[in-house]
mmCIF file of C-alpha atoms in Angstrom:
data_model
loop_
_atom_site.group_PDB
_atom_site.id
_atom_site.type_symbol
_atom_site.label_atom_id
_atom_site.label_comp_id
_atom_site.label_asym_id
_atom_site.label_seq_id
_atom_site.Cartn_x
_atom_site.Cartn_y
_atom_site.Cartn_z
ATOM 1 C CA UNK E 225 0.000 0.000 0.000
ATOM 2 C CA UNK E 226 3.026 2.531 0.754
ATOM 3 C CA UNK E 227 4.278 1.861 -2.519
ATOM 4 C CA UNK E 228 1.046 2.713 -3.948
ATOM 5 C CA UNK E 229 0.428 5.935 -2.325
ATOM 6 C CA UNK E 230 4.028 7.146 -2.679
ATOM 7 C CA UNK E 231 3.355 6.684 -7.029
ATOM 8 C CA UNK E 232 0.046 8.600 -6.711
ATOM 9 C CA UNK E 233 1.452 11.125 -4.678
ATOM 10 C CA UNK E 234 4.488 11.574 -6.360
ATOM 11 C CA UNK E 235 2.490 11.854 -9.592
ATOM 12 C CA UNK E 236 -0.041 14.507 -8.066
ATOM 13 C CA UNK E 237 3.106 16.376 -7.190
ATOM 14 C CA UNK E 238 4.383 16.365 -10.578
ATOM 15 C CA UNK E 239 1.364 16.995 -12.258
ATOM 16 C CA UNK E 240 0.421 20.157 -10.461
ATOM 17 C CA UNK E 241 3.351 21.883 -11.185
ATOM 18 C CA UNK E 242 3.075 24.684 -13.333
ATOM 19 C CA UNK E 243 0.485 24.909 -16.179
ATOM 20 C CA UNK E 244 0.422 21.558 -14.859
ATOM 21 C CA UNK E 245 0.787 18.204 -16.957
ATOM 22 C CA UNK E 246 -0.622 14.697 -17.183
ATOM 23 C CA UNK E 247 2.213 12.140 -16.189
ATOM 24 C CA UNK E 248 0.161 8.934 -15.694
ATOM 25 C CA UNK E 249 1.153 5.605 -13.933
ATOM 26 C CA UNK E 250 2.028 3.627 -16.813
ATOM 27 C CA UNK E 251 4.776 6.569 -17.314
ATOM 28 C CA UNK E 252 6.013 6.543 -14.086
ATOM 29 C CA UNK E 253 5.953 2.694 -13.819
ATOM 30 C CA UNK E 254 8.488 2.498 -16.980
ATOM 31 C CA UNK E 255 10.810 5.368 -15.606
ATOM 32 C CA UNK E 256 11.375 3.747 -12.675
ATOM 33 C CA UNK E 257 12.639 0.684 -14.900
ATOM 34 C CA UNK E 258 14.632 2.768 -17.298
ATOM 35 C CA UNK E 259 16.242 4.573 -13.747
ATOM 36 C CA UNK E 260 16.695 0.797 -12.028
ATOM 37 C CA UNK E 261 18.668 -0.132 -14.994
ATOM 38 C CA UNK E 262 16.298 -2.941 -15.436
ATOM 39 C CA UNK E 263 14.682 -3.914 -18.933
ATOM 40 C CA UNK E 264 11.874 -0.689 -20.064
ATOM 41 C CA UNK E 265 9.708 -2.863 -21.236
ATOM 42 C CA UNK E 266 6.826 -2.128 -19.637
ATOM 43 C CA UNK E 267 5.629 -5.645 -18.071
ATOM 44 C CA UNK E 268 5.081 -7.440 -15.051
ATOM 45 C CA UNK E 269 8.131 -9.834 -15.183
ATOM 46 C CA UNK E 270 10.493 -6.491 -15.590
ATOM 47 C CA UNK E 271 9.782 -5.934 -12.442
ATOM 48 C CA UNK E 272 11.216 -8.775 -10.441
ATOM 49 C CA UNK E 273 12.589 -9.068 -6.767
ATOM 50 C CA UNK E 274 15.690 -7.048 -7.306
ATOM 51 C CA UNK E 275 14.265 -4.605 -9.178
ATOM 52 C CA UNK E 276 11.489 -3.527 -6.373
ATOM 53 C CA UNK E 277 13.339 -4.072 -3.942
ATOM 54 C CA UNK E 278 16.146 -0.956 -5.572
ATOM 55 C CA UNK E 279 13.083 1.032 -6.350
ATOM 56 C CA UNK E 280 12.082 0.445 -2.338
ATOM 57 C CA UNK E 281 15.382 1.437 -1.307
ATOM 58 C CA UNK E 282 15.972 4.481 -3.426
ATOM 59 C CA UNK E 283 12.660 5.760 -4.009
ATOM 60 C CA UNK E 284 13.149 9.048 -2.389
ATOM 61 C CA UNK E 285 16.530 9.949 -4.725
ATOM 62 C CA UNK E 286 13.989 8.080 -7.474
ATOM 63 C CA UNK E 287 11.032 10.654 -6.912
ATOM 64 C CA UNK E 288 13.549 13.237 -6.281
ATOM 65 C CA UNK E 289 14.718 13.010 -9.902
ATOM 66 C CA UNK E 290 11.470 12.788 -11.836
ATOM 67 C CA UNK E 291 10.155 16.015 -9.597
ATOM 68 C CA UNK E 292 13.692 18.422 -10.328
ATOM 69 C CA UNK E 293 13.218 17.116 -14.045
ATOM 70 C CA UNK E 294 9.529 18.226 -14.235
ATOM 71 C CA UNK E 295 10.663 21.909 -12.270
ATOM 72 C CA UNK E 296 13.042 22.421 -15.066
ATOM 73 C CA UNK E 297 9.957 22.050 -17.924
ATOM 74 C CA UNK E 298 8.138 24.869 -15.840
ATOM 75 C CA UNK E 299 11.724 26.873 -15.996
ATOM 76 C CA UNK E 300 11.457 26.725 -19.759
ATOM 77 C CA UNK E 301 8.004 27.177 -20.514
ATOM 78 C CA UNK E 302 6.638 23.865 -21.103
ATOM 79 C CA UNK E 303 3.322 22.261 -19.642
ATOM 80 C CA UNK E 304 1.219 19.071 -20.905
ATOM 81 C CA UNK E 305 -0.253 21.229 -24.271
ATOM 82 C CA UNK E 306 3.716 21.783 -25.476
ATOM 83 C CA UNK E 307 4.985 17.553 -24.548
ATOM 84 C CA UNK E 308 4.436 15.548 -27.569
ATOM 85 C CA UNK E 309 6.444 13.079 -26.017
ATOM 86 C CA UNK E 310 6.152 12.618 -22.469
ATOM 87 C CA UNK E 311 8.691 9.600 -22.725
ATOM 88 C CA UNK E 312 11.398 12.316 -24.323
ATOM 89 C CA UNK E 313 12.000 13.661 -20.964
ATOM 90 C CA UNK E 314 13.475 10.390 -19.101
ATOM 91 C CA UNK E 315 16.686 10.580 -20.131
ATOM 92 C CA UNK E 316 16.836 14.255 -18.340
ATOM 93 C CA UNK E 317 15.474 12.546 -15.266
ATOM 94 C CA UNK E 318 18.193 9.553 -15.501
ATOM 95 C CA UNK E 319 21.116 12.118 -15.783
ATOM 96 C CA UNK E 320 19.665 13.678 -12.661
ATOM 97 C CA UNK E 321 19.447 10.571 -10.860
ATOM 98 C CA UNK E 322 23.219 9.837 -11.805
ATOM 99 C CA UNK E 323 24.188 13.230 -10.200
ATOM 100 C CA UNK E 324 24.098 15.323 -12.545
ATOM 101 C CA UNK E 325 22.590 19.047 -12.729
ATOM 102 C CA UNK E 326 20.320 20.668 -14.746
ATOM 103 C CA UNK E 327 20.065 24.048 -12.937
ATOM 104 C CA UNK E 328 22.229 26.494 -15.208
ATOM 105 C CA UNK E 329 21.034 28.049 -18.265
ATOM 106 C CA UNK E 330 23.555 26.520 -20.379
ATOM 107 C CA UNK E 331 21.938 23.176 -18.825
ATOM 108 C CA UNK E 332 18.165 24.967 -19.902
ATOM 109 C CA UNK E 333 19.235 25.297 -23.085
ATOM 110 C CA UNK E 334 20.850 22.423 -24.018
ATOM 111 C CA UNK E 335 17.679 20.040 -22.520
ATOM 112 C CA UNK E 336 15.651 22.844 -25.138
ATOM 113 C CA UNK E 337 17.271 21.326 -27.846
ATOM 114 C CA UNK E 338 17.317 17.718 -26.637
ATOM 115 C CA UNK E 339 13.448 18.238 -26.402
ATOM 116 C CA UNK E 340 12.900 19.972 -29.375
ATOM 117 C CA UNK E 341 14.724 16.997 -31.387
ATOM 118 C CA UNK E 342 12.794 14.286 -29.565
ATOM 119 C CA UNK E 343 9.438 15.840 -30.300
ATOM 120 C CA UNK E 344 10.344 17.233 -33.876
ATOM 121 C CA UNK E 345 11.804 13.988 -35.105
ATOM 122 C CA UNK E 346 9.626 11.527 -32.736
ATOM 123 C CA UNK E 347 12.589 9.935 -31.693
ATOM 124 C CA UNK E 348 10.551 8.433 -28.854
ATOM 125 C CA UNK E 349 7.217 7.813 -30.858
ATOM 126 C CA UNK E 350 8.327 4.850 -32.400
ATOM 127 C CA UNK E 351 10.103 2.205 -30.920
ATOM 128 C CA UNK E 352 10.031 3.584 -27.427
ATOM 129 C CA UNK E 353 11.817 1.001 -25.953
ATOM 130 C CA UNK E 354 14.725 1.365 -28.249
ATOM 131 C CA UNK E 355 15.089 4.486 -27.647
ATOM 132 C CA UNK E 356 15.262 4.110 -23.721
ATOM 133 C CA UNK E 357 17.725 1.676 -24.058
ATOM 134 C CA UNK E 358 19.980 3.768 -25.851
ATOM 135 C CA UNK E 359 19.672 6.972 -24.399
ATOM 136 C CA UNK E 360 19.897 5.617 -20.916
ATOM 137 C CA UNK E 361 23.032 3.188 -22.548
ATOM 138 C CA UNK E 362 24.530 6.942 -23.555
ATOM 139 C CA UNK E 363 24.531 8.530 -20.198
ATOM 140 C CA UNK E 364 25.826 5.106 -18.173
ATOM 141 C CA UNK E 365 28.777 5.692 -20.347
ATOM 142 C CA UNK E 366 28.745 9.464 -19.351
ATOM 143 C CA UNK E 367 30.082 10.510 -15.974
ATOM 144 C CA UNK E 368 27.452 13.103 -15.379
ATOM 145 C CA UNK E 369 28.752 13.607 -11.884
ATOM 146 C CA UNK E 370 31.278 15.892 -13.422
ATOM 147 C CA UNK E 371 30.122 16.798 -17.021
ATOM 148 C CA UNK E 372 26.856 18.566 -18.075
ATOM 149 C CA UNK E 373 23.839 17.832 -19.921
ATOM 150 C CA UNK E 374 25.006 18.315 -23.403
ATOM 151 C CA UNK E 375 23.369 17.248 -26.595
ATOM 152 C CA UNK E 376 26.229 15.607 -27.698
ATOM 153 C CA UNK E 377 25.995 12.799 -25.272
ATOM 154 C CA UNK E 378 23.557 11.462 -27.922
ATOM 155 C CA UNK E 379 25.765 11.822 -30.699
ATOM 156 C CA UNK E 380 26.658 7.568 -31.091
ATOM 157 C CA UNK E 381 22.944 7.292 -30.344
ATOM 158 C CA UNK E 382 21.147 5.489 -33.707
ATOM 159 C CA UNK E 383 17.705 4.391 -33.161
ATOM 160 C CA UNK E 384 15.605 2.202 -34.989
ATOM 161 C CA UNK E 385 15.221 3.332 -38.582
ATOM 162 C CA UNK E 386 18.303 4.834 -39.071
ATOM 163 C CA UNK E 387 17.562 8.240 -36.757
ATOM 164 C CA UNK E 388 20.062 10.058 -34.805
ATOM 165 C CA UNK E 389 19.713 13.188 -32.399
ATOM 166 C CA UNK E 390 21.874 14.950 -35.161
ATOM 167 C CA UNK E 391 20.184 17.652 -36.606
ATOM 168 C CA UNK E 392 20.746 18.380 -40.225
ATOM 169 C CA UNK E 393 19.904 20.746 -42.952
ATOM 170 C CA UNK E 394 17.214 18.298 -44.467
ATOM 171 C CA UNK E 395 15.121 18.493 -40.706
ATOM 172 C CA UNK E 396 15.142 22.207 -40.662
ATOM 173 C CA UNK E 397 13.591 22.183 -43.715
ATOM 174 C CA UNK E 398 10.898 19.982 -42.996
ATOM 175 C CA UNK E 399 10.177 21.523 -39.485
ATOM 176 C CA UNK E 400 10.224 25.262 -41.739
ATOM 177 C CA UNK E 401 7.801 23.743 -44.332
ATOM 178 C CA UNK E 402 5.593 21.401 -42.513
ATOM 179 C CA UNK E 403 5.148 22.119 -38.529
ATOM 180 C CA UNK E 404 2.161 24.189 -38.133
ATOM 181 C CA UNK E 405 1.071 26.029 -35.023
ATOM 182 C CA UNK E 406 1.216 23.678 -32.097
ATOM 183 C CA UNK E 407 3.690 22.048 -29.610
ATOM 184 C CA UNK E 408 6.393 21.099 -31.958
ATOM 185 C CA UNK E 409 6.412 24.693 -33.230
ATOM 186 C CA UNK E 410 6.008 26.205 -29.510
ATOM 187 C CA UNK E 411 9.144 24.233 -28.386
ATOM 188 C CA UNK E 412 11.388 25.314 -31.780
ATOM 189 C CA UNK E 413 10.097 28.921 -31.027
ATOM 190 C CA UNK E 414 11.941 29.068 -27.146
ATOM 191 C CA UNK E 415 14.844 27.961 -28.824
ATOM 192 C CA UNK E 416 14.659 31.011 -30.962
ATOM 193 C CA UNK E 417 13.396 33.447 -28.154
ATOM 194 C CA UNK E 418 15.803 31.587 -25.708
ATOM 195 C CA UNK E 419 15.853 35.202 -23.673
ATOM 196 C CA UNK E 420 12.195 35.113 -22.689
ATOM 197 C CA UNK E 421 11.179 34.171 -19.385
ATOM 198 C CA UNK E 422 8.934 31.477 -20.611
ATOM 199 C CA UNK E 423 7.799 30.354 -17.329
ATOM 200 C CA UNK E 424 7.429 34.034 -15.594
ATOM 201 C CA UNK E 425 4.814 35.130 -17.936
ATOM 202 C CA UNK E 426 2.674 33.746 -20.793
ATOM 203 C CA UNK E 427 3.373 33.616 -23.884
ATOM 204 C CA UNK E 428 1.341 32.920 -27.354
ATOM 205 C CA UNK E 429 2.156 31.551 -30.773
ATOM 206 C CA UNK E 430 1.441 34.700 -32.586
ATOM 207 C CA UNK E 431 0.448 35.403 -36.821
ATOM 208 C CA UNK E 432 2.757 38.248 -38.029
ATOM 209 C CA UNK E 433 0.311 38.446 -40.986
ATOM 210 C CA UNK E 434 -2.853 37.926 -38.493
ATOM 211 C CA UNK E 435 -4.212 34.340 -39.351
ATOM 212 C CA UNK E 436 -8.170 36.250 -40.089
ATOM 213 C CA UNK E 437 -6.209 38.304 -42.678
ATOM 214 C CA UNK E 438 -5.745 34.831 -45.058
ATOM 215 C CA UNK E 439 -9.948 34.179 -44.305
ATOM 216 C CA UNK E 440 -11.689 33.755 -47.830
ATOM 217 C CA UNK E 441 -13.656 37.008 -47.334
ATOM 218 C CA UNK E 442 -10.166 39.275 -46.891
ATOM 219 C CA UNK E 443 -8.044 37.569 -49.526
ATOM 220 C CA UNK E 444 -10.322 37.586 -52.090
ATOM 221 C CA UNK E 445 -9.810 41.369 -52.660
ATOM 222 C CA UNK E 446 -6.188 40.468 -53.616
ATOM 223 C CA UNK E 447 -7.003 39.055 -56.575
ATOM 224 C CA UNK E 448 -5.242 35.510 -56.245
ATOM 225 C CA UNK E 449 -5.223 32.594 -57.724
ATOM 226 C CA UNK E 450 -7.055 29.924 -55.847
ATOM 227 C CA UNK E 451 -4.168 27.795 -56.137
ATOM 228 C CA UNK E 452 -2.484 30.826 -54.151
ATOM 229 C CA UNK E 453 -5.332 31.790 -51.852
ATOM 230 C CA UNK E 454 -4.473 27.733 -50.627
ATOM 231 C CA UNK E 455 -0.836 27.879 -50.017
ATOM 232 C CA UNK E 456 -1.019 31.460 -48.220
ATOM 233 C CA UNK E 457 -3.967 29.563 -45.812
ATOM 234 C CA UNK E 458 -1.676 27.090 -45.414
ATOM 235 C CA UNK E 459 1.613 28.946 -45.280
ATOM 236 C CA UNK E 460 0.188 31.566 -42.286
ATOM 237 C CA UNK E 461 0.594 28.448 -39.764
ATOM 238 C CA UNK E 462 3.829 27.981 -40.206
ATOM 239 C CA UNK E 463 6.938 29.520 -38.236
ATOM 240 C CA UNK E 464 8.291 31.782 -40.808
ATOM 241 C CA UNK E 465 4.883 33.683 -40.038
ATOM 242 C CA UNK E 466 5.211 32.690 -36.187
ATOM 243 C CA UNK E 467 6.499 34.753 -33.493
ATOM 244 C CA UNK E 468 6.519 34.265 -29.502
ATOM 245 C CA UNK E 469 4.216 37.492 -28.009
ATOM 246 C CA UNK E 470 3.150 38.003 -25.015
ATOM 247 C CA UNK E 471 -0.603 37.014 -23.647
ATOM 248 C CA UNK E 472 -2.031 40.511 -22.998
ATOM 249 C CA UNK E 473 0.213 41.845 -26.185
ATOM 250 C CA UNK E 474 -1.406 39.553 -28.857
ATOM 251 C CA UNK E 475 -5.016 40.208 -27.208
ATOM 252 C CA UNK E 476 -4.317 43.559 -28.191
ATOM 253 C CA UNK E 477 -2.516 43.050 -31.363
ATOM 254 C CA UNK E 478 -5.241 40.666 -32.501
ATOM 255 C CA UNK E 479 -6.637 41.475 -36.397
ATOM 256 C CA UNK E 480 -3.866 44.461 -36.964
ATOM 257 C CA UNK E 481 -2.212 44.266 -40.349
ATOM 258 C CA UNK E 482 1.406 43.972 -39.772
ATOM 259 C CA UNK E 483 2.247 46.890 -41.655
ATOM 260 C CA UNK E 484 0.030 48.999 -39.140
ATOM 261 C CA UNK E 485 1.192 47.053 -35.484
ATOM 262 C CA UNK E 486 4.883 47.792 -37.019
ATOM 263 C CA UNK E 487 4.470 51.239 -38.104
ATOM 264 C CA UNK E 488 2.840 52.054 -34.540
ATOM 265 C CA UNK E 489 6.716 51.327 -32.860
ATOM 266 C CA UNK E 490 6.486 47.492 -32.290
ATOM 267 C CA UNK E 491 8.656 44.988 -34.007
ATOM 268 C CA UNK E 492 9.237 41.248 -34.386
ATOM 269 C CA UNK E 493 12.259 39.249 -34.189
ATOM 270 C CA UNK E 494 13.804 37.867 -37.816
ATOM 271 C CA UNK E 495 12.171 40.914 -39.435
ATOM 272 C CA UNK E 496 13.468 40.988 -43.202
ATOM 273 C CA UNK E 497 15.326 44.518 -44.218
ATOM 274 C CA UNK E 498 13.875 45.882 -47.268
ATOM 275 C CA UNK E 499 10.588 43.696 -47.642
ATOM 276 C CA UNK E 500 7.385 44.855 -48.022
ATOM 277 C CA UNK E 501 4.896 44.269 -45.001
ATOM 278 C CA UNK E 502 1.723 44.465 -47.046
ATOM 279 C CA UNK E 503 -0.167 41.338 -47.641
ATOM 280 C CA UNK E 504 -0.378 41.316 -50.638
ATOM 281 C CA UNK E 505 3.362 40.646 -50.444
ATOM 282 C CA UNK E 506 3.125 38.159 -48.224
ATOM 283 C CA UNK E 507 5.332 35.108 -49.975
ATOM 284 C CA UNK E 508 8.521 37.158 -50.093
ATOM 285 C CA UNK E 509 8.217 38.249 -46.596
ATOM 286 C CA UNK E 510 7.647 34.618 -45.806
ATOM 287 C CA UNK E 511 10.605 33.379 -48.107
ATOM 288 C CA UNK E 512 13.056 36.134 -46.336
ATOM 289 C CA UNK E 513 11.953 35.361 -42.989
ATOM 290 C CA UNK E 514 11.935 32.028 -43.131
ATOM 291 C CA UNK E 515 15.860 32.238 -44.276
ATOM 292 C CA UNK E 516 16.849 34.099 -41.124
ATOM 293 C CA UNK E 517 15.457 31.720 -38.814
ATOM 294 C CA UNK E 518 16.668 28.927 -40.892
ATOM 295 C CA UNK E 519 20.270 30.388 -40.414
ATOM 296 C CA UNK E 520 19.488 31.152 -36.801
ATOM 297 C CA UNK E 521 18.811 27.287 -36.234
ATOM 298 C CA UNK E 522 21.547 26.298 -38.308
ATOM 299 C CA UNK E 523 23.577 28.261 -35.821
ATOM 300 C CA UNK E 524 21.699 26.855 -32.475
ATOM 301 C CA UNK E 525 22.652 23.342 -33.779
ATOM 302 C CA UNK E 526 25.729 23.523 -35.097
ATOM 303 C CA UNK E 527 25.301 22.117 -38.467
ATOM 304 C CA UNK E 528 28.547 22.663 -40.776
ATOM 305 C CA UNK E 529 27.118 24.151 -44.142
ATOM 306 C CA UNK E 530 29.061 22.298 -47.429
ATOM 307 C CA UNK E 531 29.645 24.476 -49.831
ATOM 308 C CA UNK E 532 30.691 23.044 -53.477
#
């Protein structure tokens, strides 16, 4: 029965943290396996005798872990509506258990990125067991007593299918092109705002070009091709038109053209010199933008550009 109450309460802990989130059992029941070092499959003979009897032992450094590593997703903005991946985040709670700190904001930002590659390339959707295995295989090799978290300590890591934490070219391109408005875009965002206090005060996934100003009724005055009026719908969900705002700011921002909320003394970040901020001229304002924050996260992940 202790056992029992010390999971729920743990988890009610967790849970209420926050903008809260929605760790559940089975979660917690297979993080305890992946921190025992015992097999993550998530079934009843992985847990034998030994195995409870280490969780028993070392449940309060075990709890301890899985609570610092949920404090540090409030630190950096995230809640249950930004986690596509709840089972991303164990490896961050196995590094802590080893001794390792996640406190500093080079830590912050380099768990950022681990998350944002996780959830961006599902590198835990498929094969979730695989990819516990390795990642926890990664850090046992680690001393993270003395080093920090680091994206790199993934870098050997290749899970099934041939993926690797390595970001390249090819994946910023597909995040650029195909992530619309939502927690995989949320999570790339902080890494391009990584100076906002994400967890002091809310922030929203805000339109440049407002998202009413692509309705059928507005557009049609442009005098676009349907084919067009499509691909703009489409294209204002995506982060080149995307910016990080805060709560009360976008309320008021709301249905103002661009051109008028920048002409009025506000500005956005990646804001192309030289392009026109009329709607009508929306695609190269989208093309330009989209090639500074391209470069930006070509920068953030180190990816060495080959030139011919």
């Amino acid at each position: 029965m202790e056992g029992k109450e010390n999971i729920e309460n743990t988890l009610k802990s967790a849970n209420s943290k926050g903008d809260s989130f929605s760790f559940s059992r089975d979660y917690l029941m297979r993080l305890l396996l992946v921190l025992a070092d015992a097999p993550t499959n998530l079934k009843i003979e992985s847990f034998d005798k030994k195995t409870i009897q280490k969780i028993r032992d070392d449940w309060e450094n075990l709890s301890k872990a899985f609570i610092n590593m949920v404090e540090t997703l409030v630190s950096i903005g995230l809640s249950d509506g930004f986690l596509t991946s709840y089972n991303a985040t164990m490896p961050i709670v196995y590094f802590i258990y080893k001794g390792g700190k996640i406190n500093s904001e080079g830590a912050k930002k380099e768990i950022r990125k681990f998350l944002s590659i996780s959830m961006a390339k599902r590198l835990f959707g498929v094969a979730s067991n695989d990819a516990l295995r390795s990642t926890r295989a990664a850090l046992q090799s680690y001393d993270c007593k003395k080093n920090p978290f680091v994206l790199s300590i993934f870098d050997s890591v290749t899970l099934t299918g041939n993926r690797t934490f390595k970001v390249e070219e090819t994946d910023i391109d597909y995040w650029l092109d195909n992530y619309t408005i939502g927690p995989n875009t949320y999570i790339i965002l902080s890494l391009l705002y990584p100076t906002l206090k994400l967890s002091q005060e809310s922030f929203h996934q805000d339109h440049c070009h407002p998202h009413v100003s692509f309705d059928d009724k507005p557009i049609s005055s442009l005098g676009l091709s349907e084919e067009t009026v499509r691909e703009w719908q489409y294209k204002r969900n995506l982060l080149p038109n995307l910016q990080f705002l805060e709560g009360r700011e976008n309320e008021s921002k709301n249905k103002t053209p661009l051109k008028d909320w920048i002409a009025d003394g506000n500005t956005i970040k990646f804001l192309p010199s030289g392009v026109s901020l009329e709607l009508k001229d929306f695609d190269v304002f989208f093309t330009e933008r989209r090639k500074l924050i391209r470069g930006e996260l070509i920068r953030i992940f180190n990816i060495k550009i080959i030139t011919e």
